[in-house]
Short mmCIF file of C-alpha atoms in Angstrom, two decimals:
data_model
loop_
_atom_site.label_atom_id
_atom_site.label_comp_id
_atom_site.label_asym_id
_atom_site.label_seq_id
_atom_site.Cartn_x
_atom_site.Cartn_y
_atom_site.Cartn_z
CA MET A 1 11.41 53.36 -36.17
CA ARG A 2 7.85 52.49 -37.15
CA SER A 3 6.69 54.92 -39.81
CA LEU A 4 4.06 54.79 -42.52
CA HIS A 5 6.45 56.23 -45.07
CA THR A 6 8.98 53.39 -44.83
CA PRO A 7 8.84 50.40 -47.20
CA LEU A 8 8.30 47.73 -44.55
CA ALA A 9 5.41 49.57 -42.95
CA LEU A 10 3.81 50.20 -46.32
CA ALA A 11 3.75 46.50 -47.08
CA ALA A 12 2.80 45.39 -43.56
CA LEU A 13 -0.19 47.72 -43.32
CA LEU A 14 -1.51 47.08 -46.80
CA ALA A 15 -4.38 44.89 -45.69
CA ALA A 16 -5.48 47.14 -42.85
CA LEU A 17 -6.49 50.26 -44.75
CA PRO A 18 -9.82 51.35 -46.21
CA VAL A 19 -10.20 51.73 -49.93
CA ALA A 20 -9.31 55.14 -51.32
CA ALA A 21 -9.76 56.37 -54.86
CA PRO A 22 -6.57 56.57 -56.94
CA ALA A 23 -5.08 60.02 -57.24
CA ALA A 24 -3.01 61.69 -59.90
CA THR A 25 0.55 62.85 -59.37
CA PRO A 26 0.64 66.44 -58.13
CA PRO A 27 2.11 69.20 -60.24
CA ALA A 28 5.27 70.77 -58.89
CA PRO A 29 4.72 73.61 -56.42
CA ALA A 30 5.08 77.06 -57.90
CA ALA A 31 7.61 79.46 -56.46
CA ALA A 32 6.07 81.98 -54.11
CA VAL A 33 7.04 84.90 -51.95
CA SER A 34 7.10 83.88 -48.33
CA ALA A 35 5.56 85.92 -45.58
CA PRO A 36 7.89 86.75 -42.68
CA SER A 37 8.69 83.51 -40.93
CA GLY A 38 8.12 84.63 -37.37
CA LEU A 39 10.74 82.31 -35.86
CA VAL A 40 12.44 83.87 -32.85
CA LEU A 41 15.97 82.87 -31.86
CA PRO A 42 18.12 84.11 -29.00
CA ALA A 43 21.40 85.87 -29.71
CA PRO A 44 24.45 83.59 -30.08
CA LYS A 45 26.12 82.61 -26.85
CA ALA A 46 28.87 84.75 -25.37
CA GLY A 47 31.98 84.99 -27.51
CA ARG A 48 30.27 84.01 -30.76
CA ALA A 49 29.66 86.35 -33.66
CA ARG A 50 27.09 84.01 -35.18
CA PRO A 51 25.21 80.92 -34.03
CA LEU A 52 26.76 77.49 -33.77
CA VAL A 53 24.44 74.87 -35.26
CA ALA A 54 24.83 71.14 -34.60
CA VAL A 55 23.08 68.70 -36.95
CA VAL A 56 23.06 65.34 -35.20
CA ALA A 57 22.65 61.69 -36.18
CA ASP A 58 22.67 58.58 -34.07
CA ALA A 59 25.21 56.01 -35.24
CA ALA A 60 22.32 53.72 -36.26
CA GLY A 61 21.34 56.20 -38.99
CA ALA A 62 19.17 59.21 -39.74
CA GLU A 63 16.87 60.43 -42.50
CA THR A 64 18.84 61.65 -45.53
CA THR A 65 16.98 64.83 -46.41
CA ASP A 66 16.34 65.79 -42.79
CA PHE A 67 20.10 65.78 -42.19
CA LEU A 68 21.64 67.12 -45.40
CA ILE A 69 19.26 69.97 -46.17
CA PRO A 70 19.58 71.94 -42.88
CA TYR A 71 23.34 71.36 -43.00
CA GLY A 72 23.61 72.60 -46.58
CA VAL A 73 21.10 75.48 -46.43
CA LEU A 74 22.50 76.99 -43.26
CA LYS A 75 26.04 76.73 -44.61
CA GLU A 76 24.92 78.17 -47.94
CA SER A 77 23.57 81.23 -46.13
CA GLY A 78 27.03 81.98 -44.71
CA GLU A 79 25.40 83.14 -41.49
CA ALA A 80 26.00 80.20 -39.14
CA ASP A 81 28.77 77.82 -38.14
CA VAL A 82 27.40 74.34 -38.83
CA ILE A 83 28.83 71.01 -37.75
CA ALA A 84 27.73 67.43 -38.44
CA LEU A 85 27.74 65.25 -35.33
CA SER A 86 27.10 61.64 -34.46
CA THR A 87 27.07 59.54 -31.34
CA THR A 88 30.22 57.71 -32.53
CA ALA A 89 33.05 58.36 -34.98
CA ASP A 90 31.78 55.65 -37.35
CA THR A 91 30.43 56.33 -40.82
CA VAL A 92 26.72 57.11 -40.70
CA GLN A 93 24.39 55.51 -43.22
CA LEU A 94 21.66 58.03 -43.87
CA ARG A 95 18.33 56.38 -44.63
CA ALA A 96 18.93 53.95 -47.49
CA THR A 97 21.06 56.28 -49.56
CA VAL A 98 23.93 58.58 -48.63
CA LYS A 99 26.81 57.67 -46.29
CA ILE A 100 28.60 60.46 -44.44
CA GLN A 101 31.56 60.82 -42.11
CA PRO A 102 30.56 62.90 -39.08
CA GLU A 103 32.80 65.84 -38.35
CA GLN A 104 32.82 65.21 -34.60
CA THR A 105 31.36 62.87 -32.05
CA LEU A 106 29.05 64.22 -29.37
CA ALA A 107 31.87 63.81 -26.82
CA GLN A 108 34.33 65.70 -29.02
CA PHE A 109 31.83 68.50 -29.49
CA ASP A 110 31.19 68.75 -25.76
CA ALA A 111 34.93 68.97 -25.06
CA ALA A 112 35.40 71.70 -27.68
CA GLN A 113 32.18 73.59 -26.92
CA PRO A 114 31.40 73.36 -23.20
CA ALA A 115 28.79 76.13 -23.53
CA GLY A 116 26.91 73.97 -26.01
CA ALA A 117 25.34 74.71 -29.38
CA ASP A 118 23.05 77.62 -30.09
CA ILE A 119 20.82 75.47 -32.32
CA VAL A 120 20.54 71.67 -32.45
CA VAL A 121 18.87 70.12 -35.51
CA VAL A 122 17.46 66.63 -34.93
CA PRO A 123 16.50 64.66 -38.07
CA ALA A 124 14.34 61.55 -37.96
CA GLN A 125 16.47 58.75 -36.53
CA LEU A 126 16.51 55.01 -37.13
CA ASN A 127 16.68 54.61 -33.35
CA PRO A 128 14.67 57.52 -31.95
CA LYS A 129 15.14 56.26 -28.40
CA SER A 130 18.93 56.12 -28.55
CA PRO A 131 19.99 56.70 -24.92
CA ALA A 132 23.19 58.53 -25.93
CA LEU A 133 21.36 60.84 -28.32
CA ILE A 134 18.51 61.59 -25.93
CA ALA A 135 20.86 62.36 -23.04
CA TRP A 136 22.92 64.69 -25.20
CA ILE A 137 19.89 66.56 -26.55
CA ARG A 138 18.54 67.02 -23.03
CA ALA A 139 21.91 68.40 -21.96
CA GLN A 140 22.03 70.79 -24.90
CA ALA A 141 18.52 72.03 -24.13
CA GLY A 142 19.60 72.53 -20.55
CA LYS A 143 22.46 74.72 -21.79
CA GLY A 144 20.00 76.93 -23.65
CA ALA A 145 20.10 75.53 -27.17
CA VAL A 146 17.09 75.90 -29.44
CA VAL A 147 16.23 72.34 -30.51
CA VAL A 148 14.74 71.80 -33.98
CA SER A 149 13.18 68.47 -34.94
CA VAL A 150 12.74 67.75 -38.64
CA CYS A 151 9.96 65.35 -39.63
CA GLU A 152 9.94 62.38 -37.25
CA GLY A 153 12.85 63.80 -35.35
CA ALA A 154 9.93 64.79 -33.13
CA ARG A 155 10.04 61.22 -31.81
CA VAL A 156 13.45 61.92 -30.31
CA LEU A 157 12.35 65.18 -28.72
CA ALA A 158 9.22 63.53 -27.34
CA ALA A 159 11.25 60.66 -25.88
CA ALA A 160 13.57 63.23 -24.30
CA GLY A 161 10.62 64.97 -22.64
CA LEU A 162 11.24 68.22 -24.50
CA LEU A 163 7.72 68.27 -25.96
CA ASP A 164 5.83 67.82 -22.68
CA GLY A 165 3.31 70.62 -22.33
CA LYS A 166 4.25 72.07 -25.74
CA GLN A 167 2.83 72.30 -29.23
CA ALA A 168 4.63 70.35 -31.94
CA THR A 169 4.16 68.75 -35.33
CA THR A 170 5.66 65.89 -37.34
CA HIS A 171 5.19 63.85 -40.52
CA TYR A 172 1.46 63.48 -41.20
CA SER A 173 1.65 59.69 -41.01
CA ALA A 174 2.97 59.77 -37.45
CA LEU A 175 0.63 62.38 -35.94
CA ASP A 176 -2.04 60.01 -34.63
CA GLU A 177 0.47 57.53 -33.24
CA LEU A 178 2.48 60.19 -31.43
CA ALA A 179 -0.67 61.83 -30.09
CA LYS A 180 -1.50 58.54 -28.34
CA ALA A 181 2.06 57.90 -27.18
CA TYR A 182 2.68 61.45 -25.94
CA PRO A 183 -0.67 62.94 -24.83
CA ARG A 184 1.01 65.77 -22.92
CA THR A 185 2.00 67.31 -26.25
CA THR A 186 -0.47 69.24 -28.40
CA TRP A 187 0.11 67.85 -31.90
CA VAL A 188 -0.53 70.53 -34.50
CA ARG A 189 -1.81 70.05 -38.05
CA ASP A 190 -1.80 72.49 -40.95
CA ARG A 191 1.54 74.11 -40.17
CA ARG A 192 4.86 73.19 -41.81
CA TRP A 193 6.73 74.18 -38.71
CA VAL A 194 5.76 75.07 -35.16
CA GLN A 195 7.75 76.99 -32.56
CA ASP A 196 6.95 76.69 -28.88
CA GLY A 197 9.62 78.46 -26.88
CA ALA A 198 13.03 76.92 -27.46
CA VAL A 199 11.60 73.99 -29.45
CA ILE A 200 10.82 74.02 -33.17
CA SER A 201 9.29 71.07 -35.05
CA THR A 202 8.33 70.45 -38.67
CA THR A 203 6.04 68.34 -40.81
CA GLY A 204 7.39 65.77 -43.28
CA VAL A 205 10.72 65.46 -44.99
CA SER A 206 10.51 68.31 -47.52
CA ALA A 207 9.78 70.78 -44.70
CA SER A 208 13.53 70.70 -44.09
CA ILE A 209 13.85 73.36 -46.82
CA PRO A 210 11.37 75.95 -45.47
CA VAL A 211 12.39 75.53 -41.84
CA SER A 212 16.05 75.98 -42.79
CA LEU A 213 15.23 79.19 -44.67
CA ALA A 214 13.09 80.36 -41.75
CA LEU A 215 16.09 79.81 -39.49
CA VAL A 216 18.26 81.83 -41.86
CA GLU A 217 15.70 84.63 -41.75
CA ALA A 218 15.62 84.57 -37.94
CA ILE A 219 19.43 84.61 -37.78
CA ALA A 220 20.31 87.14 -40.46
CA GLY A 221 17.15 88.86 -41.68
CA ARG A 222 14.78 88.56 -44.57
CA PRO A 223 17.07 89.83 -47.37
CA THR A 224 19.62 87.12 -46.56
CA ALA A 225 16.92 84.44 -46.50
CA GLU A 226 15.55 85.67 -49.84
CA ALA A 227 19.01 85.65 -51.41
CA THR A 228 19.67 82.13 -50.09
CA ALA A 229 16.30 80.90 -51.36
CA ALA A 230 16.95 82.43 -54.78
CA ARG A 231 20.29 80.63 -55.10
CA LEU A 232 18.62 77.35 -54.17
CA GLY A 233 15.62 77.83 -56.44
CA ALA A 234 13.34 77.54 -53.40
CA GLY A 235 9.98 79.23 -53.07
CA ASP A 236 7.81 79.83 -50.05
CA TRP A 237 9.15 79.07 -46.58
CA SER A 238 6.21 80.26 -44.49
CA PRO A 239 4.51 77.80 -42.11
CA ARG A 240 1.40 77.51 -44.31
CA HIS A 241 0.43 73.89 -44.92
CA ARG A 242 -2.62 71.65 -45.27
CA THR A 243 -2.14 68.31 -43.59
CA SER A 244 -5.40 66.89 -44.93
CA GLU A 245 -3.97 66.92 -48.46
CA PHE A 246 -1.71 64.02 -47.48
CA ARG A 247 -3.35 60.66 -46.98
CA LEU A 248 -2.10 57.18 -47.77
CA GLY A 249 -5.01 55.10 -49.02
CA PHE A 250 -5.47 51.48 -50.04
CA THR A 251 -4.39 52.21 -53.61
CA ASP A 252 -1.15 53.79 -52.40
CA TYR A 253 -0.29 50.78 -50.25
CA ALA A 254 -1.17 48.41 -53.06
CA VAL A 255 1.08 50.28 -55.52
CA ALA A 256 3.92 50.35 -52.98
CA ALA A 257 3.60 46.62 -52.25
CA GLY A 258 3.45 45.82 -55.95
CA ASN A 259 6.53 47.90 -56.65
CA LEU A 260 8.46 46.28 -53.83
CA LEU A 261 7.57 42.76 -54.93
CA ALA A 262 8.28 43.30 -58.65
CA ILE A 263 12.03 43.01 -58.18
CA TRP A 264 12.52 41.92 -61.81
CA ASP A 265 11.29 45.35 -62.87
CA HIS A 266 13.47 47.48 -60.57
CA ASP A 267 15.88 50.05 -61.97
CA THR A 268 19.32 50.90 -60.68
CA VAL A 269 20.17 54.56 -60.96
CA GLU A 270 23.34 56.37 -59.96
CA ALA A 271 23.75 59.69 -58.22
CA PRO A 272 27.27 60.76 -59.24
CA LEU A 273 29.71 61.66 -56.49
CA SER A 274 32.52 64.10 -57.21
CA GLU A 275 34.52 66.65 -55.23
CA GLY A 276 32.31 69.61 -54.35
CA VAL A 277 29.05 67.70 -54.89
CA ASP A 278 25.97 69.67 -53.87
CA GLU A 279 24.82 67.88 -50.73
CA ILE A 280 21.38 69.53 -50.88
CA ALA A 281 20.67 68.27 -54.41
CA LEU A 282 22.19 64.87 -53.63
CA GLY A 283 20.02 64.42 -50.57
CA LEU A 284 16.79 65.48 -52.24
CA GLN A 285 17.43 63.45 -55.37
CA THR A 286 18.38 60.17 -53.73
CA ASP A 287 15.65 60.45 -51.10
CA ALA A 288 12.96 61.13 -53.69
CA TRP A 289 13.94 58.27 -56.00
CA ARG A 290 14.14 55.64 -53.27
CA ARG A 291 10.53 56.44 -52.34
CA SER A 292 9.29 55.15 -55.68
CA PHE A 293 10.06 51.60 -54.45
CA ARG A 294 10.99 50.93 -58.07
CA ALA A 295 14.60 52.12 -58.12
CA LYS A 296 17.76 51.13 -56.29
CA VAL A 297 19.73 54.33 -55.87
CA LEU A 298 23.53 54.15 -55.69
CA VAL A 299 25.85 57.00 -54.82
CA ALA A 300 28.61 56.33 -57.34
CA GLY A 301 32.21 57.45 -57.31
CA PRO A 302 35.79 56.24 -56.94
CA ALA A 303 36.46 57.60 -53.44
CA PRO A 304 35.10 59.74 -50.59
CA VAL A 305 34.70 63.41 -51.44
CA HIS A 306 34.02 66.70 -49.70
CA SER A 307 30.64 68.16 -50.51
CA ARG A 308 30.08 71.75 -51.58
CA HIS A 309 30.00 72.80 -47.95
CA GLY A 310 32.68 70.47 -46.62
CA LEU A 311 30.88 67.30 -45.50
CA VAL A 312 32.69 64.04 -46.27
CA ILE A 313 30.43 61.76 -48.33
CA LEU A 314 31.34 58.17 -49.18
CA PRO A 315 30.40 56.29 -52.37
CA ASP A 316 28.44 53.05 -52.52
CA ALA A 317 30.29 51.79 -55.58
CA PRO A 318 32.36 52.99 -58.55
CA HIS A 319 30.52 54.31 -61.56
CA GLN A 320 29.34 51.50 -63.81
CA PRO A 321 29.77 52.11 -67.56
CA GLY A 322 26.39 52.35 -69.20
CA ALA A 323 24.55 52.97 -65.94
CA GLU A 324 21.74 55.49 -65.85
CA VAL A 325 23.05 58.58 -64.12
CA LEU A 326 20.72 61.05 -62.41
CA LYS A 327 21.21 64.64 -63.50
CA THR A 328 20.85 67.77 -61.41
CA PRO A 329 18.73 70.48 -63.04
CA ALA A 330 19.81 74.05 -63.52
CA GLY A 331 18.22 76.74 -61.41
CA GLY A 332 19.08 75.62 -57.90
CA SER A 333 19.30 72.58 -55.66
CA ALA A 334 15.69 72.69 -54.48
CA ARG A 335 14.41 72.14 -58.02
CA VAL A 336 15.61 68.55 -57.84
CA LEU A 337 12.34 67.49 -56.22
CA ASP A 338 10.24 68.84 -59.07
CA GLN A 339 12.52 67.21 -61.63
CA SER A 340 12.56 63.87 -59.83
CA LEU A 341 8.78 63.70 -59.42
CA ALA A 342 8.25 64.61 -63.07
CA GLU A 343 10.70 61.94 -64.24
CA MET A 344 9.15 59.29 -61.98
CA ASN A 345 5.74 60.21 -63.35
CA ARG A 346 7.02 59.79 -66.90
CA ARG A 347 8.79 56.52 -66.21
CA TYR A 348 6.55 54.74 -63.72
CA GLY A 349 3.24 56.57 -63.90
CA PRO A 350 1.38 58.93 -61.57
CA ARG A 351 0.58 56.43 -58.84
CA THR A 352 4.22 55.60 -58.21
CA ALA A 353 5.27 59.25 -58.36
CA ARG A 354 2.53 59.95 -55.84
CA LEU A 355 4.21 57.61 -53.35
CA ALA A 356 7.34 59.77 -53.39
CA TRP A 357 5.29 62.95 -53.10
CA LEU A 358 3.38 61.57 -50.11
CA GLY A 359 6.49 60.27 -48.38
CA LEU A 360 8.18 63.64 -48.75
CA GLU A 361 5.00 65.48 -47.67
CA TYR A 362 5.81 67.89 -50.46
CA GLY A 363 3.07 70.50 -50.23
CA ARG A 364 2.23 73.87 -51.62
CA ALA A 365 2.10 76.58 -49.00
CA ASP A 366 -1.28 77.87 -50.13
CA GLY A 367 -2.82 74.47 -49.45
CA ALA A 368 -4.09 74.04 -53.01
CA ARG A 369 -4.86 70.43 -53.82
CA HIS A 370 -2.09 68.55 -55.61
#
């Protein structure tokens, strides 16, 4: 997938961009009270007390945060049955960090659930034109599922034809490209998530948190969403956003290229893996750190484990004595982003921390400049 927030694209496009003034690392967003989300979902299909949500990855891989956060948040709410799917039974390498074992294949899910899912969550995929994935998503939409794309998961929906004649959004770096490739879609800026009928789409990676909470609110009501957000340490989940605050300039590309090339100065950090690991915190932490282009992130542990909400996660390597181990802050899983950006700023400086912030499209809902 060609994307401006991947390392190869950052380096390849370095020479093509205009000069932009360097910018400081943004402060962490403050917690806020969200306005009612406004998402509208149909009732669960016949015979179900609550919705069945499928989070799906192609066997080639999917974006870490896009996958783990909706899975974890919706399970944390206790208001939906959530299952992790893939096109095959093989282990899935989420983007550059976490490896998971899918709970079912698409074929197994179809055999067990002929009526289909109530909600299908589509993260950004390494192969957004996977024939098997596109065919399955079309079939699920045909059975009445609400389809939610997270970040550049919109590429999959667009390739499937589900965005024709609709409004949608995606990661800021992909908006212009997708507008040219799919002119029948109205590509929306300045909203973290957009609903058009049975299709919901979001902006960049960190929008996985607010859209998941908005789904919880639509499923179970505002008090449940507020309680879930409080446990996670999350703030606002309204659609408010300002796309213009996110712009990769020449300085950003230069810093990214310099970080990638300075391999003698790269750190190796470990995200510890143990039984009951918080998959939300793990996803946010590993995804944020890899975007510095200064750190190799390993998921360390002796063996596969079950996450807090039951997903099987596999280690990259055993823990190495003396290795630097990433710590999860108190106060909820969502606070990992603030902690990670602050630590990157301290260790590598504001320009490197800014790369992670831009890649995550981590914005304040009120649109204040970061």
